[in-house]
Amino acid sequence: MSERAPVPPSDRRTFVSKVAAVVIGGLVTVAAPIAGLFPILDPLRRRGETRGMVRVTSFASLPESGEPRKFPVLDTLVDAWNRTENVPVGSVYVQRTGENSVRVLNSVCPHLGCSVGYNAAGHGYFCPCHKSSFTVDGAIADPKSPSPRGMDPLDAVVKDGEVWVKFQNFRKGSPERIAV
């Protein structure tokens, strides 16, 4: 009978490298799918966010006479995975009504959505599309106006010398103010 050659004992380094490979492989196998879930679930996480107040102008830029001024509303839009800063979402008329108070009206006509202009000589607003006219406070000026309601007022606050507005649009052609 022939004698077998002795089997060398397992090398400790080989054992440690095999265990390290299994641990690292397991971590990568588990971590990659979990990391992949974050971008997929991100829109669901943000679904409950609501739009708040938007800075429109400084209070000092409003005339003390109370004449309304038109300002664009720039907001941050979040669409699924995209976030876009300073996007024009509409415009408003801002009027100084007191020492630290303002009246803000959406510049869109409640009849069919045309842009309303301010007529300084007539001290009121006028829609060029269907001849609707409104008083300075946004009420319907002419009873024969096709607009079903006055101009839409918006919530606003003056904070630290700046005018902040909760901008929103409303359903056109309806006598009730229904936010869209």
Coordinates of C-alpha atoms in Angstrom, one line a residue:
M1 CA 0.0 0.0 0.0
S2 CA 1.0 3.4 -0.7
E3 CA 1.2 6.1 1.8
R4 CA -0.8 9.3 1.2
A5 CA 0.7 12.7 1.3
P6 CA -0.3 14.7 4.4
V7 CA -3.0 17.3 3.8
P8 CA -1.8 20.8 4.7
P9 CA -3.9 22.5 7.4
S10 CA -6.4 25.2 6.1
D11 CA -4.8 28.5 5.8
R12 CA -6.3 31.1 8.1
R13 CA -5.9 33.8 5.5
T14 CA -8.0 31.9 3.0
F15 CA -10.7 31.4 5.6
V16 CA -10.8 35.1 6.5
S17 CA -10.9 36.2 2.8
K18 CA -13.7 33.8 2.1
V19 CA -15.8 35.0 5.0
A20 CA -15.1 38.7 4.0
A21 CA -16.3 37.9 0.5
V22 CA -19.5 36.3 1.7
V23 CA -20.2 39.2 4.1
I24 CA -19.5 41.9 1.5
G25 CA -21.5 40.1 -1.1
G26 CA -24.4 39.7 1.2
L27 CA -24.4 43.5 2.1
V28 CA -24.3 44.5 -1.5
T29 CA -27.1 42.0 -2.3
V30 CA -29.3 43.5 0.4
A31 CA -28.3 47.2 0.2
A32 CA -28.7 47.7 -3.6
P33 CA -32.4 46.8 -3.7
I34 CA -33.1 48.9 -0.6
A35 CA -31.3 51.9 -2.0
G36 CA -33.3 51.4 -5.2
L37 CA -36.6 51.7 -3.4
F38 CA -35.9 55.3 -2.2
P39 CA -36.2 57.0 -5.6
I40 CA -39.2 54.8 -6.5
L41 CA -41.1 55.6 -3.2
D42 CA -40.1 59.3 -3.1
P43 CA -43.2 60.7 -4.8
L44 CA -45.4 58.7 -2.4
R45 CA -43.5 60.3 0.5
R46 CA -44.1 63.8 -0.9
R47 CA -47.7 63.3 -1.7
G48 CA -48.9 64.9 1.6
E49 CA -46.9 68.1 1.1
T50 CA -49.0 71.2 0.6
R51 CA -48.1 74.5 -1.1
G52 CA -47.7 77.2 1.4
M53 CA -47.2 80.9 1.1
V54 CA -45.2 82.5 -1.7
R55 CA -43.2 85.7 -1.5
V56 CA -44.6 88.2 -4.0
T57 CA -43.0 91.6 -3.3
S58 CA -41.8 93.9 -0.6
F59 CA -44.4 96.0 1.2
A60 CA -42.3 99.1 0.6
S61 CA -42.8 98.7 -3.2
L62 CA -46.6 99.2 -2.9
P63 CA -47.8 102.8 -3.4
E64 CA -49.1 104.5 -0.3
S65 CA -52.1 105.8 -2.3
G66 CA -53.6 102.3 -2.3
E67 CA -53.4 101.9 -6.1
P68 CA -53.1 98.1 -6.9
R69 CA -50.0 96.8 -8.6
K70 CA -49.7 93.6 -10.6
F71 CA -47.0 91.1 -9.7
P72 CA -46.0 87.7 -11.1
V73 CA -46.2 84.8 -8.7
L74 CA -43.1 82.6 -8.9
D75 CA -43.2 79.3 -7.1
T76 CA -41.3 76.1 -6.8
L77 CA -43.0 73.2 -8.6
V78 CA -42.4 69.7 -7.6
D79 CA -43.4 67.1 -10.2
A80 CA -42.7 63.5 -9.2
W81 CA -38.9 63.5 -9.1
N82 CA -38.3 67.0 -10.5
R83 CA -38.0 70.2 -8.5
T84 CA -38.1 73.5 -10.5
E85 CA -37.4 76.8 -8.8
N86 CA -39.0 80.2 -9.7
V87 CA -41.7 79.0 -12.2
P88 CA -44.3 81.6 -13.1
V89 CA -47.7 80.1 -11.9
G90 CA -49.8 83.2 -12.2
S91 CA -50.1 86.8 -11.2
V92 CA -51.9 88.9 -8.6
Y93 CA -52.9 92.4 -7.9
V94 CA -51.6 93.6 -4.5
Q95 CA -53.1 96.7 -2.9
R96 CA -51.9 98.4 0.3
T97 CA -54.9 98.8 2.6
G98 CA -53.3 100.0 5.8
E99 CA -50.1 100.5 7.8
N100 CA -49.2 96.8 7.6
S101 CA -52.0 95.2 5.6
V102 CA -52.8 94.3 1.9
R103 CA -55.6 93.1 -0.3
V104 CA -54.6 90.5 -2.9
L105 CA -56.7 89.5 -5.9
N106 CA -56.1 86.8 -8.5
S107 CA -55.6 88.6 -11.8
V108 CA -57.6 86.0 -13.7
C109 CA -61.2 86.8 -14.6
P110 CA -63.7 84.4 -12.9
H111 CA -65.8 84.3 -16.1
L112 CA -63.5 82.5 -18.6
G113 CA -60.0 83.0 -17.3
C114 CA -58.8 86.0 -19.3
S115 CA -56.2 88.3 -17.7
V116 CA -57.8 91.3 -16.0
G117 CA -56.3 94.7 -16.3
Y118 CA -56.3 97.6 -13.9
N119 CA -57.8 100.9 -15.1
A120 CA -56.3 103.7 -13.0
A121 CA -58.6 106.3 -14.5
G122 CA -61.7 104.3 -13.8
H123 CA -60.5 103.1 -10.4
G124 CA -61.3 99.5 -11.1
Y125 CA -60.5 96.3 -13.0
F126 CA -61.6 95.5 -16.5
C127 CA -61.6 92.2 -18.4
P128 CA -61.1 92.8 -22.2
C129 CA -62.5 89.5 -23.3
H130 CA -66.2 89.9 -22.4
K131 CA -66.4 93.4 -20.9
S132 CA -66.6 92.4 -17.2
S133 CA -65.7 95.2 -14.8
F134 CA -64.8 95.1 -11.1
T135 CA -64.4 97.6 -8.4
V136 CA -61.0 98.2 -6.7
D137 CA -62.0 95.7 -4.0
G138 CA -62.8 93.0 -6.6
A139 CA -66.6 93.1 -6.5
I140 CA -68.6 93.1 -9.8
A141 CA -69.1 96.8 -10.9
D142 CA -71.7 96.3 -13.6
P143 CA -74.8 94.2 -12.9
K144 CA -74.9 93.2 -16.6
S145 CA -71.4 91.7 -16.2
P146 CA -71.0 88.1 -17.6
S147 CA -68.8 87.2 -14.7
P148 CA -70.6 84.9 -12.2
R149 CA -68.7 86.4 -9.2
G150 CA -66.3 89.1 -8.2
M151 CA -62.5 88.7 -8.5
D152 CA -61.0 86.0 -6.3
P153 CA -59.3 87.3 -3.1
L154 CA -56.3 85.4 -1.8
D155 CA -55.0 85.0 1.7
A156 CA -51.9 87.2 2.3
V157 CA -49.7 88.3 5.2
V158 CA -47.1 91.0 5.6
K159 CA -44.1 89.5 7.4
D160 CA -40.8 91.2 7.9
G161 CA -41.6 93.9 5.3
E162 CA -42.5 91.3 2.6
V163 CA -45.9 90.3 1.1
W164 CA -46.6 86.6 1.2
V165 CA -49.6 85.2 -0.7
K166 CA -51.2 81.8 -0.6
F167 CA -51.7 81.5 -4.4
Q168 CA -54.4 79.4 -5.9
N169 CA -56.7 79.3 -8.9
F170 CA -60.5 78.8 -8.8
R171 CA -62.9 77.2 -11.2
K172 CA -64.0 79.5 -14.0
G173 CA -67.7 80.2 -14.8
S174 CA -69.0 79.1 -11.4
P175 CA -70.7 81.5 -8.9
E176 CA -69.0 79.6 -6.0
R177 CA -65.2 79.8 -5.3
I178 CA -64.1 76.3 -5.9
A179 CA -60.3 75.9 -5.6
V180 CA -58.7 73.8 -8.4

